[in-house]
JSON list of C-alpha atoms in Angstrom, two decimals:
[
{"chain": "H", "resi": 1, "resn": "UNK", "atom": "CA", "xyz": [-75.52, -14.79, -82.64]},
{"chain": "H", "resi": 2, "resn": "UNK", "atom": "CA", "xyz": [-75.59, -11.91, -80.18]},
{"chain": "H", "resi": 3, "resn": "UNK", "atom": "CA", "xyz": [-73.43, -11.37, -77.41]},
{"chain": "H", "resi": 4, "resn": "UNK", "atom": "CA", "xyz": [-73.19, -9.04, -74.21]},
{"chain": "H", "resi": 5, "resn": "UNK", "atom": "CA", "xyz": [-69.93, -7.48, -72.79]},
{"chain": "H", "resi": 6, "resn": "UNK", "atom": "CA", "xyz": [-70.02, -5.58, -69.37]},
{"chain": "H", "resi": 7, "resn": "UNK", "atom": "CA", "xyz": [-66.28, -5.04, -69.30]},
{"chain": "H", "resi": 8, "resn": "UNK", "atom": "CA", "xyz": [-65.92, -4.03, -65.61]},
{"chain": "H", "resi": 9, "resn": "UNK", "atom": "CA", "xyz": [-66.26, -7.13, -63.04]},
{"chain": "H", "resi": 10, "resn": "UNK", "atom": "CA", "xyz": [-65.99, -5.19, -59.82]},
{"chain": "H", "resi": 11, "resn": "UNK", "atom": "CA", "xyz": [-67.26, -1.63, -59.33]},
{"chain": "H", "resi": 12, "resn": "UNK", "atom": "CA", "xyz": [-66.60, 0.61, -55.93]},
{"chain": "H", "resi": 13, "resn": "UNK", "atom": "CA", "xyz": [-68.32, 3.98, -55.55]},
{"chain": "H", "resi": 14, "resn": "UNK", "atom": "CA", "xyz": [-68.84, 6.16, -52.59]},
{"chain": "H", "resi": 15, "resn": "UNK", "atom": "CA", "xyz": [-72.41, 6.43, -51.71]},
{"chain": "H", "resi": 16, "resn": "UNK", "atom": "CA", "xyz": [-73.52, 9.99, -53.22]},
{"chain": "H", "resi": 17, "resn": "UNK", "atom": "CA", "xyz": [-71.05, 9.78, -55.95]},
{"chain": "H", "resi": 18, "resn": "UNK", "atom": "CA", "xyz": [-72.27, 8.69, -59.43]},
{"chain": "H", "resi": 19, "resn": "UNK", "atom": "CA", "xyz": [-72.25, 5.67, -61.40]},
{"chain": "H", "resi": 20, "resn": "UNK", "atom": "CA", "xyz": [-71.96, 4.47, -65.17]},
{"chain": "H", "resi": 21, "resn": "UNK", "atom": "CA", "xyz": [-71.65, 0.49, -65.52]},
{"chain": "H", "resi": 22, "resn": "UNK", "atom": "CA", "xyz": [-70.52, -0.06, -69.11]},
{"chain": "H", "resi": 23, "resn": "UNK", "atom": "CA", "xyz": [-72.44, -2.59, -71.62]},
{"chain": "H", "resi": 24, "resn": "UNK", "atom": "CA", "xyz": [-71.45, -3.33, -75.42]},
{"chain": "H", "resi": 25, "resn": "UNK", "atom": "CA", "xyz": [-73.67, -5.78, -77.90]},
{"chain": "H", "resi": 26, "resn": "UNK", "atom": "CA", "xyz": [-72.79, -7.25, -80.45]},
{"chain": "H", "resi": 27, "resn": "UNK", "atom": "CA", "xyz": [-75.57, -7.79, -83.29]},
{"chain": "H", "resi": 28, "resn": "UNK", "atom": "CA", "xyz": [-76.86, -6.87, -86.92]},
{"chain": "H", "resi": 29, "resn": "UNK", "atom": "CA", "xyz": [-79.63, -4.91, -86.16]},
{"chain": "H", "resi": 30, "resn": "UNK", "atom": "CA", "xyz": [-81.10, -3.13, -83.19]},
{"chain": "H", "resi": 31, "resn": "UNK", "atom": "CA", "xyz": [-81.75, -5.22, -80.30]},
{"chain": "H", "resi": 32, "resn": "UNK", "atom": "CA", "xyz": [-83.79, -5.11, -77.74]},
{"chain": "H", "resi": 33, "resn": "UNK", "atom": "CA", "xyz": [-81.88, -4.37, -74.70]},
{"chain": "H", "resi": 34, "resn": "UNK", "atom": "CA", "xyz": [-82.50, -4.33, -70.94]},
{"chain": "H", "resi": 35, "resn": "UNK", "atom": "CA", "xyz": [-80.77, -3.94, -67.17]},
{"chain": "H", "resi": 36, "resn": "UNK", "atom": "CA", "xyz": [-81.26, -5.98, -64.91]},
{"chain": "H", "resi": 37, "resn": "UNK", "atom": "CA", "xyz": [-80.51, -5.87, -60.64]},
{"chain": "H", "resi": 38, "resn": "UNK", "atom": "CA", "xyz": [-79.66, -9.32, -58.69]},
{"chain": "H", "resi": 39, "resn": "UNK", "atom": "CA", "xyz": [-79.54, -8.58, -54.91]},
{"chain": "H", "resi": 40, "resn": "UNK", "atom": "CA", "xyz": [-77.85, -11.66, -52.67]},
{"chain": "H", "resi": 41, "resn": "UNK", "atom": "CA", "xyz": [-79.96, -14.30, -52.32]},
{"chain": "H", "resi": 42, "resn": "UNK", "atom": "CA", "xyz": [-82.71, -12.58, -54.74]},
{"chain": "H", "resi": 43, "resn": "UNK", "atom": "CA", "xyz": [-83.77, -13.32, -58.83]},
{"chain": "H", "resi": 44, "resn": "UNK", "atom": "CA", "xyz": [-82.97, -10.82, -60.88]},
{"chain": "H", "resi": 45, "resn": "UNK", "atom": "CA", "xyz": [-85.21, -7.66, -61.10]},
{"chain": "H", "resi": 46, "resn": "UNK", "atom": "CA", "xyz": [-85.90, -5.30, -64.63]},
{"chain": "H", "resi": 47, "resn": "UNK", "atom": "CA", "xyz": [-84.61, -2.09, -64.31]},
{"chain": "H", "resi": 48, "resn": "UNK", "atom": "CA", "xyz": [-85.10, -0.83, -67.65]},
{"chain": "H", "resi": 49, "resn": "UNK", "atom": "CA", "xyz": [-85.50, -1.69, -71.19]},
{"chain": "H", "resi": 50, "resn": "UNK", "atom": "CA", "xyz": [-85.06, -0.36, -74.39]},
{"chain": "H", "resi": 51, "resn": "UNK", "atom": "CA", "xyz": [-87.05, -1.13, -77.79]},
{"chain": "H", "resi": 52, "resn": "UNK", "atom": "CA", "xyz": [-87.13, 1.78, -80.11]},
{"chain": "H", "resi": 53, "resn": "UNK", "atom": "CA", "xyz": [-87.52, 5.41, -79.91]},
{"chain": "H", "resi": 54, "resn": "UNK", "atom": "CA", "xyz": [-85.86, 7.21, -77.80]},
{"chain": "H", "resi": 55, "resn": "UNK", "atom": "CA", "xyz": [-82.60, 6.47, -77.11]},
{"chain": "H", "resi": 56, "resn": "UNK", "atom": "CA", "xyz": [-82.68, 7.45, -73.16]},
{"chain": "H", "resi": 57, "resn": "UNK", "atom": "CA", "xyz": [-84.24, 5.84, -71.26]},
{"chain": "H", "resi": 58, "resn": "UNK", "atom": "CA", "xyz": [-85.66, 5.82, -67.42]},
{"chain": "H", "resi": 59, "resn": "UNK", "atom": "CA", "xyz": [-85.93, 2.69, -65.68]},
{"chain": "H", "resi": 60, "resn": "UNK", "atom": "CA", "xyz": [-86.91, 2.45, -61.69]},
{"chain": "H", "resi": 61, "resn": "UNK", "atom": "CA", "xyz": [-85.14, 3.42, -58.98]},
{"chain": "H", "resi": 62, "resn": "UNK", "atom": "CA", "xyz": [-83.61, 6.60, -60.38]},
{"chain": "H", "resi": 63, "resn": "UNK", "atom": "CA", "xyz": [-81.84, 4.66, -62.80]},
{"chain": "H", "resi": 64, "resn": "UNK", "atom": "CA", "xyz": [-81.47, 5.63, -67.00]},
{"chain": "H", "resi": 65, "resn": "UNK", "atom": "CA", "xyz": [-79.96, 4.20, -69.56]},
{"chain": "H", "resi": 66, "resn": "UNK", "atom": "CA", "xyz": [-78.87, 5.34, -73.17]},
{"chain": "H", "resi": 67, "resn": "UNK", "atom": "CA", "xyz": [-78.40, 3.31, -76.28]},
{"chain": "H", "resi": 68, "resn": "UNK", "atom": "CA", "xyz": [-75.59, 4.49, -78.57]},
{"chain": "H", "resi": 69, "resn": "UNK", "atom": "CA", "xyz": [-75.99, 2.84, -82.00]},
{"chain": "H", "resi": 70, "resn": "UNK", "atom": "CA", "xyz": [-72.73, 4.07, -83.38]},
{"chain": "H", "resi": 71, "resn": "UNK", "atom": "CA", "xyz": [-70.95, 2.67, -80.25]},
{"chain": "H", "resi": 72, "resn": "UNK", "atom": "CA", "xyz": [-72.89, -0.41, -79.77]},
{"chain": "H", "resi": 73, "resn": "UNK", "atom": "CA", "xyz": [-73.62, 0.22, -75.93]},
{"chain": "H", "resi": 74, "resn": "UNK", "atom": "CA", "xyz": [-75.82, 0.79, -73.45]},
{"chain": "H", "resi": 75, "resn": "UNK", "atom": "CA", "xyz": [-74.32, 2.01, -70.89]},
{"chain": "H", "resi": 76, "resn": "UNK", "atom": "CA", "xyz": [-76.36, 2.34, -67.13]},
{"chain": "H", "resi": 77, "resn": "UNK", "atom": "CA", "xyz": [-76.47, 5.45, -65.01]},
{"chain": "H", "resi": 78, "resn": "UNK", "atom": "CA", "xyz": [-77.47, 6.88, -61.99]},
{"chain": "H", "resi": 79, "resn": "UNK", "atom": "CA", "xyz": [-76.25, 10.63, -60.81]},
{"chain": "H", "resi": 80, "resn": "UNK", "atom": "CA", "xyz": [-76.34, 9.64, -56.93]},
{"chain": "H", "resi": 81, "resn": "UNK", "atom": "CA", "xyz": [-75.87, 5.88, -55.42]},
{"chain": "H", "resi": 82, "resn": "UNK", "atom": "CA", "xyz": [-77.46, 5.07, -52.02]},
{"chain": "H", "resi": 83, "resn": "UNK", "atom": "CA", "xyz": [-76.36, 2.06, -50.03]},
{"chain": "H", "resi": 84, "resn": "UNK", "atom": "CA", "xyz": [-79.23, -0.01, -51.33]},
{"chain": "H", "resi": 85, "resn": "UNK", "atom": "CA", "xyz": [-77.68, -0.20, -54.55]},
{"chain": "H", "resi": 86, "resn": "UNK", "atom": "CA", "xyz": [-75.13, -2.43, -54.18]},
{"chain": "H", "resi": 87, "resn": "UNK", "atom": "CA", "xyz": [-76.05, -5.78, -55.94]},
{"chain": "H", "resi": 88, "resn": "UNK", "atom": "CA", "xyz": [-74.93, -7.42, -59.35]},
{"chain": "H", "resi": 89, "resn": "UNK", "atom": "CA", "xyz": [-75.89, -5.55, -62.39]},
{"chain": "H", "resi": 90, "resn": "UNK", "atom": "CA", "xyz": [-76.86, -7.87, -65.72]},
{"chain": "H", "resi": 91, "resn": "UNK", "atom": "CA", "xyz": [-77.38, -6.03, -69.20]},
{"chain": "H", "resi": 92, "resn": "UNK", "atom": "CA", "xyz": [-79.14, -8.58, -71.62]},
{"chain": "H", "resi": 93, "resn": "UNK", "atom": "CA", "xyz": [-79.86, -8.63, -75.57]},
{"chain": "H", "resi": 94, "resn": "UNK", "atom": "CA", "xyz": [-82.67, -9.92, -76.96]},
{"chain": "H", "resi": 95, "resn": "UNK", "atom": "CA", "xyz": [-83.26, -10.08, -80.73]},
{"chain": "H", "resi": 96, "resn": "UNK", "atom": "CA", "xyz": [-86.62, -8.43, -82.58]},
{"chain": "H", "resi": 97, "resn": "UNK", "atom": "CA", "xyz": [-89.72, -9.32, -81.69]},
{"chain": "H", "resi": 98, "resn": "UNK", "atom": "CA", "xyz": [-90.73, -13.13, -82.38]},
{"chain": "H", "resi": 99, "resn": "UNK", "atom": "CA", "xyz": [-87.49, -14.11, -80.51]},
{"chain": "H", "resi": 100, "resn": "UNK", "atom": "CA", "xyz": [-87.89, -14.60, -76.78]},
{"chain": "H", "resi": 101, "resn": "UNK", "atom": "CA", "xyz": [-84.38, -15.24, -75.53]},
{"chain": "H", "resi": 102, "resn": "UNK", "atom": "CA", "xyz": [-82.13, -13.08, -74.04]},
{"chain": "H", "resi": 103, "resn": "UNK", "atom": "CA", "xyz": [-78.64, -13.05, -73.70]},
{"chain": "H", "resi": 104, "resn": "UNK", "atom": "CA", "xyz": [-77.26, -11.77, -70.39]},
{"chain": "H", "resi": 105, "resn": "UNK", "atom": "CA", "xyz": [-73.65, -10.47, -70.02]},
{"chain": "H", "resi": 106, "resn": "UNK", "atom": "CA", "xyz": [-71.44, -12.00, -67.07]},
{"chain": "H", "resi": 107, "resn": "UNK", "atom": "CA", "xyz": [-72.51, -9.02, -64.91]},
{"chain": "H", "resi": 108, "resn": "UNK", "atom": "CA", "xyz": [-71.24, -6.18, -63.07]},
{"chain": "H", "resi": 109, "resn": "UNK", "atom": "CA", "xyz": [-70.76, -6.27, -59.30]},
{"chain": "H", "resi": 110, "resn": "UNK", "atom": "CA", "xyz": [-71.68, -3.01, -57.18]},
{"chain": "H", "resi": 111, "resn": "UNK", "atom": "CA", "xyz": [-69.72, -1.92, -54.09]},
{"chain": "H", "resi": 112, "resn": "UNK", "atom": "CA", "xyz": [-71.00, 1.33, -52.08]},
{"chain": "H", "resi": 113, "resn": "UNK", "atom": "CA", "xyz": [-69.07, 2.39, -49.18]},
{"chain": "H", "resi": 114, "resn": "UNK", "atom": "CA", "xyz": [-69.85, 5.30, -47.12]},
{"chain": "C", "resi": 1, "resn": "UNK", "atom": "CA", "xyz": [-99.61, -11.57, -57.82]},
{"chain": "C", "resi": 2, "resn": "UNK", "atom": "CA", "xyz": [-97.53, -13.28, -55.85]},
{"chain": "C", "resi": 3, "resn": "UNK", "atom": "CA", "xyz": [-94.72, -13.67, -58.94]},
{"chain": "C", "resi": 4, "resn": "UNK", "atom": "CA", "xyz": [-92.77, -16.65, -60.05]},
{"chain": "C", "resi": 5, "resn": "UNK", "atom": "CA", "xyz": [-92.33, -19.22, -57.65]},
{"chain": "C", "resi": 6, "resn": "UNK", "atom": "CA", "xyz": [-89.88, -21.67, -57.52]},
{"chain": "C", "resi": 7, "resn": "UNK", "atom": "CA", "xyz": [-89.37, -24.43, -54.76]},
{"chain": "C", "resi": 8, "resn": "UNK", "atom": "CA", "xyz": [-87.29, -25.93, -53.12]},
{"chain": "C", "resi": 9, "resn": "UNK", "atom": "CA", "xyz": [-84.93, -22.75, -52.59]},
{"chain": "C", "resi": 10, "resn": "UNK", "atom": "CA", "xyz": [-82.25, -24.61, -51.14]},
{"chain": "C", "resi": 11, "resn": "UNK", "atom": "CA", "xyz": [-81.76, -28.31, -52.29]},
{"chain": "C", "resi": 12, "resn": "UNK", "atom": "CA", "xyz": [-78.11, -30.71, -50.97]},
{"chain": "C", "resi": 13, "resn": "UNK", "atom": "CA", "xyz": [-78.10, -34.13, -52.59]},
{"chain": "C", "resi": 14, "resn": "UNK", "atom": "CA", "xyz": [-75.63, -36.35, -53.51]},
{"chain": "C", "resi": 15, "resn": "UNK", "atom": "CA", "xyz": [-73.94, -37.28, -56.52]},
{"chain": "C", "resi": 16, "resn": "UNK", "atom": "CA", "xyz": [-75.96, -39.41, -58.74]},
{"chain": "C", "resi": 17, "resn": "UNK", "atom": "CA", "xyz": [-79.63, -38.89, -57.11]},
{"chain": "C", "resi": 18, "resn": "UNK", "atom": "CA", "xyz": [-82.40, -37.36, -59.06]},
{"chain": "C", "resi": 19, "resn": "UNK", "atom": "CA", "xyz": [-83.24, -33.44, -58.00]},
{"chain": "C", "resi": 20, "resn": "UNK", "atom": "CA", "xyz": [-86.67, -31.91, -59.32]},
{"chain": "C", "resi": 21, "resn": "UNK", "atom": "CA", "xyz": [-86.78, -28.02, -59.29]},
{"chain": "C", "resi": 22, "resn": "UNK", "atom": "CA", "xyz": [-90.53, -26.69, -60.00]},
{"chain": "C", "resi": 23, "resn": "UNK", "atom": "CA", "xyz": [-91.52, -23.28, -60.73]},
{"chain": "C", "resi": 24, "resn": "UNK", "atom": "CA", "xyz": [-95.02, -21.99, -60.83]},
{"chain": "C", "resi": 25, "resn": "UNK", "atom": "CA", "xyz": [-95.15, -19.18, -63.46]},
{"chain": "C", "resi": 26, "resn": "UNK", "atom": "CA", "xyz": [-97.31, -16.11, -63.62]},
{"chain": "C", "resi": 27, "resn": "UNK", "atom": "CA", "xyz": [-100.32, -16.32, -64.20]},
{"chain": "C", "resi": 28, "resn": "UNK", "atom": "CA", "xyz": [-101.52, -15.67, -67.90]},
{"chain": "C", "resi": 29, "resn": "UNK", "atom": "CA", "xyz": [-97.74, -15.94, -68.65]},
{"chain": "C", "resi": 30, "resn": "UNK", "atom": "CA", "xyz": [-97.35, -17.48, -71.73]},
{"chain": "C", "resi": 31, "resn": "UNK", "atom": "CA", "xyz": [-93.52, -18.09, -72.21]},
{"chain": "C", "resi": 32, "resn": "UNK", "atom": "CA", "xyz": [-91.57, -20.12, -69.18]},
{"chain": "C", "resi": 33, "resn": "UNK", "atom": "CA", "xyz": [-87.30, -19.84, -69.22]},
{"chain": "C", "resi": 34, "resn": "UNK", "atom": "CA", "xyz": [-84.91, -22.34, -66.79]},
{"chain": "C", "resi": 35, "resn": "UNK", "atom": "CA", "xyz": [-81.74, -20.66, -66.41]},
{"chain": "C", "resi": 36, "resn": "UNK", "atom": "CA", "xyz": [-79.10, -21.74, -64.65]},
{"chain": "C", "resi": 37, "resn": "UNK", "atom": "CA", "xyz": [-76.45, -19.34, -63.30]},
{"chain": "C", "resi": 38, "resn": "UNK", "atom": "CA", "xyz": [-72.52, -20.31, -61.88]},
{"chain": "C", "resi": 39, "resn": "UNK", "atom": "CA", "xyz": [-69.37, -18.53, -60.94]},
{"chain": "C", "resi": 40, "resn": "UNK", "atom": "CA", "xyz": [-67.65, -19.70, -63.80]},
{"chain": "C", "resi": 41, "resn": "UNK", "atom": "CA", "xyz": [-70.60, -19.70, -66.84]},
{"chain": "C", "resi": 42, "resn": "UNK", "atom": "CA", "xyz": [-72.78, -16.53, -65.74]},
{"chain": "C", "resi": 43, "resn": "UNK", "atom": "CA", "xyz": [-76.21, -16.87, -66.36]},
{"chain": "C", "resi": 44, "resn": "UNK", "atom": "CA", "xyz": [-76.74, -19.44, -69.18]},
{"chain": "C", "resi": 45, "resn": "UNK", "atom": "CA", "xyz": [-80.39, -19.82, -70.78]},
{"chain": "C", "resi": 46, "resn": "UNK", "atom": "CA", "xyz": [-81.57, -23.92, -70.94]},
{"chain": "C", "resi": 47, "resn": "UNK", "atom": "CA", "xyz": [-84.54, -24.29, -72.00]},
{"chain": "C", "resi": 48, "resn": "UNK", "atom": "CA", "xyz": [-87.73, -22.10, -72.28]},
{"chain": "C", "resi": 49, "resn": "UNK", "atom": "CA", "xyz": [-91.59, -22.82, -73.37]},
{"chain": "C", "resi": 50, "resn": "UNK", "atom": "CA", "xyz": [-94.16, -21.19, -75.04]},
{"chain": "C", "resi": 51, "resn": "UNK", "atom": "CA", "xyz": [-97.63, -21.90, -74.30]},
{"chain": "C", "resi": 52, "resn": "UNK", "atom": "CA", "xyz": [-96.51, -25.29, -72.79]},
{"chain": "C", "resi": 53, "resn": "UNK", "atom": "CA", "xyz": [-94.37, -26.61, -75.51]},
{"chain": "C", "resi": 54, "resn": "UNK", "atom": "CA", "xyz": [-90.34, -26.34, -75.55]},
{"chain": "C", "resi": 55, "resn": "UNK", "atom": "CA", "xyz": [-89.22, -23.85, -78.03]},
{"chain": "C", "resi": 56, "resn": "UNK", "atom": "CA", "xyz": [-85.62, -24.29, -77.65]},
{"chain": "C", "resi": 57, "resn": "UNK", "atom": "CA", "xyz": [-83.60, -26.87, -75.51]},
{"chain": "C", "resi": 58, "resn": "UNK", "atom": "CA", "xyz": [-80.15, -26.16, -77.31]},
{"chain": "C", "resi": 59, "resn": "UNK", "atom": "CA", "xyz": [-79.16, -24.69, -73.50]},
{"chain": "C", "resi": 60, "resn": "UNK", "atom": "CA", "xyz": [-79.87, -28.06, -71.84]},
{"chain": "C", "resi": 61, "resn": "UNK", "atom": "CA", "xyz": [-76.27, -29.49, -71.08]},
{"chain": "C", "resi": 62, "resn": "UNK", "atom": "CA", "xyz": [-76.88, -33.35, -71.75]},
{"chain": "C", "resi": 63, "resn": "UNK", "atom": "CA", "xyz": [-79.51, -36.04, -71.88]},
{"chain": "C", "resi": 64, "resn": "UNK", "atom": "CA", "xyz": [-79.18, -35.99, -67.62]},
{"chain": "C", "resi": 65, "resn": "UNK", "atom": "CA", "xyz": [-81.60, -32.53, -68.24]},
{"chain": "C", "resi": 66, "resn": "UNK", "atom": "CA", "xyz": [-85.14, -32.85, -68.73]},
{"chain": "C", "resi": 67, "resn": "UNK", "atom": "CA", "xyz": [-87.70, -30.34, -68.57]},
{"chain": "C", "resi": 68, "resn": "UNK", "atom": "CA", "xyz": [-91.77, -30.70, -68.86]},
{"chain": "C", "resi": 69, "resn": "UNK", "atom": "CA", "xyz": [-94.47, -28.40, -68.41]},
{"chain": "C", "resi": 70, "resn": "UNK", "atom": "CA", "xyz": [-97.76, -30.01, -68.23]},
{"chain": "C", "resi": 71, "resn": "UNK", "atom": "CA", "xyz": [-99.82, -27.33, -67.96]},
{"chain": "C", "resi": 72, "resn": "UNK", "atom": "CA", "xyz": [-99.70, -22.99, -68.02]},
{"chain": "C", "resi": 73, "resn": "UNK", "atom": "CA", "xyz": [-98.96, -22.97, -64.01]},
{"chain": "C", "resi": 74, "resn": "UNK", "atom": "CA", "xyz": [-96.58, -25.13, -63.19]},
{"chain": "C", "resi": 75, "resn": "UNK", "atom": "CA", "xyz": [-92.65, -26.80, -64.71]},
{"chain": "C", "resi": 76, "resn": "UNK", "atom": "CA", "xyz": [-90.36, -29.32, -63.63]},
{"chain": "C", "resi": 77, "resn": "UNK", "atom": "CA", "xyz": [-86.41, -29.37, -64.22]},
{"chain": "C", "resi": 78, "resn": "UNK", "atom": "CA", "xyz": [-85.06, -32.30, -63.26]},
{"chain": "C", "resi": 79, "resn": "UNK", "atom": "CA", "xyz": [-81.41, -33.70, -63.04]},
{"chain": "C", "resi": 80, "resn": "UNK", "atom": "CA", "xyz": [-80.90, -37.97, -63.26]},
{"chain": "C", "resi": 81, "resn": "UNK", "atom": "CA", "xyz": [-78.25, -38.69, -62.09]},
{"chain": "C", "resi": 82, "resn": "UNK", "atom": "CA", "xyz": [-76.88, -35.29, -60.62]},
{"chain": "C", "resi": 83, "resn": "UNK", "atom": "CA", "xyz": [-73.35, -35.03, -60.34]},
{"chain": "C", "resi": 84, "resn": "UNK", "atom": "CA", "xyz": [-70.83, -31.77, -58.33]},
{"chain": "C", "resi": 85, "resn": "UNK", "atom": "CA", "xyz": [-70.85, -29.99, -61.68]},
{"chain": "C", "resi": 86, "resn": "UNK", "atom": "CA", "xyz": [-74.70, -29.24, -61.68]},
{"chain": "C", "resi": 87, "resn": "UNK", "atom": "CA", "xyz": [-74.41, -27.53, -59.00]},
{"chain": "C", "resi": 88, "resn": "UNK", "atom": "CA", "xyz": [-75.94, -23.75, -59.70]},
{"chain": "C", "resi": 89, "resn": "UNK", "atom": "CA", "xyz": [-78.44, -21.72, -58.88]},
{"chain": "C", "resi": 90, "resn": "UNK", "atom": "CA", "xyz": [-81.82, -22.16, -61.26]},
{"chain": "C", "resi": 91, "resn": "UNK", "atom": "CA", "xyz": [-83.53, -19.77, -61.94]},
{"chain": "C", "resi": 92, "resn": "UNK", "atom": "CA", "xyz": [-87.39, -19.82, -63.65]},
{"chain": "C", "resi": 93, "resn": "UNK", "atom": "CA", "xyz": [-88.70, -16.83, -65.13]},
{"chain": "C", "resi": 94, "resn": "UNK", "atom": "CA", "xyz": [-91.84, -16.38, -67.40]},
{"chain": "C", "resi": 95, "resn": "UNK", "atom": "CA", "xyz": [-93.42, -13.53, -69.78]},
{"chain": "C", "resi": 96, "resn": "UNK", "atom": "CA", "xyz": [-96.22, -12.65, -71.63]},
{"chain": "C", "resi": 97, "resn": "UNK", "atom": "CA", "xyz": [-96.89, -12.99, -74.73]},
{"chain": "C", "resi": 98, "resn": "UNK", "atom": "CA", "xyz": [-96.63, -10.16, -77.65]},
{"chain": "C", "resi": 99, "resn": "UNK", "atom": "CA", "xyz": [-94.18, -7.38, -77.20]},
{"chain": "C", "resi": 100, "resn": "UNK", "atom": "CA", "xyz": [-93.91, -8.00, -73.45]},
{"chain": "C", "resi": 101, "resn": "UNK", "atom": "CA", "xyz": [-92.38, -11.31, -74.23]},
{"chain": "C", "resi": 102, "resn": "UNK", "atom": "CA", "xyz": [-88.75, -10.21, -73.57]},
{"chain": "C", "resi": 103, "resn": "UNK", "atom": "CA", "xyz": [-89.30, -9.10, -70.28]},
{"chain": "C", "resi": 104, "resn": "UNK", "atom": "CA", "xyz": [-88.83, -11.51, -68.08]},
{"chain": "C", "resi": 105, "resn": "UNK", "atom": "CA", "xyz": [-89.64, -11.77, -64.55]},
{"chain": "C", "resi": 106, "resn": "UNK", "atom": "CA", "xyz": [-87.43, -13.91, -62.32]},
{"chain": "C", "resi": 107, "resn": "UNK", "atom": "CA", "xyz": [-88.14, -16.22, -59.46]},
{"chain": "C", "resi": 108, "resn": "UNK", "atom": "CA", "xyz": [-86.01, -16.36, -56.41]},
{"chain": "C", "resi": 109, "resn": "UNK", "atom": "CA", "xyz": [-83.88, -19.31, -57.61]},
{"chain": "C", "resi": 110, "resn": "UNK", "atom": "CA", "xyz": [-83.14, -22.63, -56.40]},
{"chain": "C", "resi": 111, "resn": "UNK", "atom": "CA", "xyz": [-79.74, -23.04, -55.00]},
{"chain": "C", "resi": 112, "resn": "UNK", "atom": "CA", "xyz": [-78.49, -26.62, -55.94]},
{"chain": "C", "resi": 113, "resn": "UNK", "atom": "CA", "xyz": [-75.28, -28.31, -54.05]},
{"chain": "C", "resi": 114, "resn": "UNK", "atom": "CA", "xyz": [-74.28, -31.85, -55.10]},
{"chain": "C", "resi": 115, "resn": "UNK", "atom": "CA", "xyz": [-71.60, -33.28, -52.96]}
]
């Protein structure tokens, strides 16, 4: 089965500075793999997702993401963090196409101080 | 489109009543998920639908689940008898069909307490 691992918990950055939030798969083949944002209170919102092709990929609000086969991650970016950003960060695996469920890692929570 | 809806948002009961979460997918959504997501268990994946009939209820923690969807617009999750351990937020999300059907979109979440 596949499995998600966002190895940091807890993330503080300064607001300006900018920001990588780790994610590793585990699974046979290439998944499909996505971000997702959870502000307090909120569902969870699609930032990005990846298929096929290429391997960077821009999602909305200024985020990208790149999928390393040989490393098995998909790591998320963004070059300058505003204050809005802070919420809980979920990258999710789903398998190839006829398979519908995903499989969401434990999450990443997002700190921005000033 | 107003996007997945999900009522109540905020439900208290006490241990051993009956709580029904809905959800009201998107329309011309084809595929309906119930997650449930804790502290200690992250965001766990019960049950989900396809064009009204459960694909996969391996998620659903024990007989005191049950999930229906009687029609494309609208799903029940209910707990009988709930007990402190249910409590969770659940969240409902649906997709369409064909390659979209791995992106979900989420609804706000119903925030269940059992005391």
């Amino acid at each position: 089965a596949q499995s998600v691992t966002q190895p940091d918990i807890h993330i503080t950055v300064s607001e300006g500075a900018s920001l990588e939030l780790r994610c590793n798969y585990s699974y046979g083949a290439t998944p499909y793999l996505f971000w997702y944002v959870q502000s307090p209170g909120q569902g969870l919102q699609l930032l990005l997702k990846y298929f096929s092709g290429d391997t960077l990929v821009q999602g909305i609000k200024g985020f990208e993401a790149e999928f390393k086969r040989s490393q098995s991650s998909f790591n998320l970016r963004k070059p300058s963090v505003h204050w809005s950003d802070a919420a809980e960060y979920f990258c999710a695996v789903g398998l190839n196409f006829g398979n519908e469920k995903l499989t969401f890692g434990t999450g990443t929570r997002l700190t921005i101080i000033p | 489109d107003a996007g997945v809806i999900q009522s109540p948002r905020h439900e208290v009961t006490e241990m051993g009543q009956e709580v029904t979460l809905r959800c009201k997918p998107i329309s011309g959504h084809d595929y309906l998920f119930w997650y449930r997501q804790t502290m200690m268990r992250g965001l766990e994946l019960l049950i989900y639908f396809n064009n009204n009939v459960p694909i996969d209820d391996s998620g659903m923690p024990e007989d005191r689940f049950s999930a229906k969807m009687p029609n494309a617009s609208f799903s029940t999750l209910k707990i009988q008898p709930s007990e402190p351990r249910d409590s969770a937020v659940y969240f409902c999300a649906s997709s369409p069909a064909g390659s979209g059907a791995n992106v979900l979109t989420f609804g706000a979440g119903s925030r269940l307490t059992v005391l």
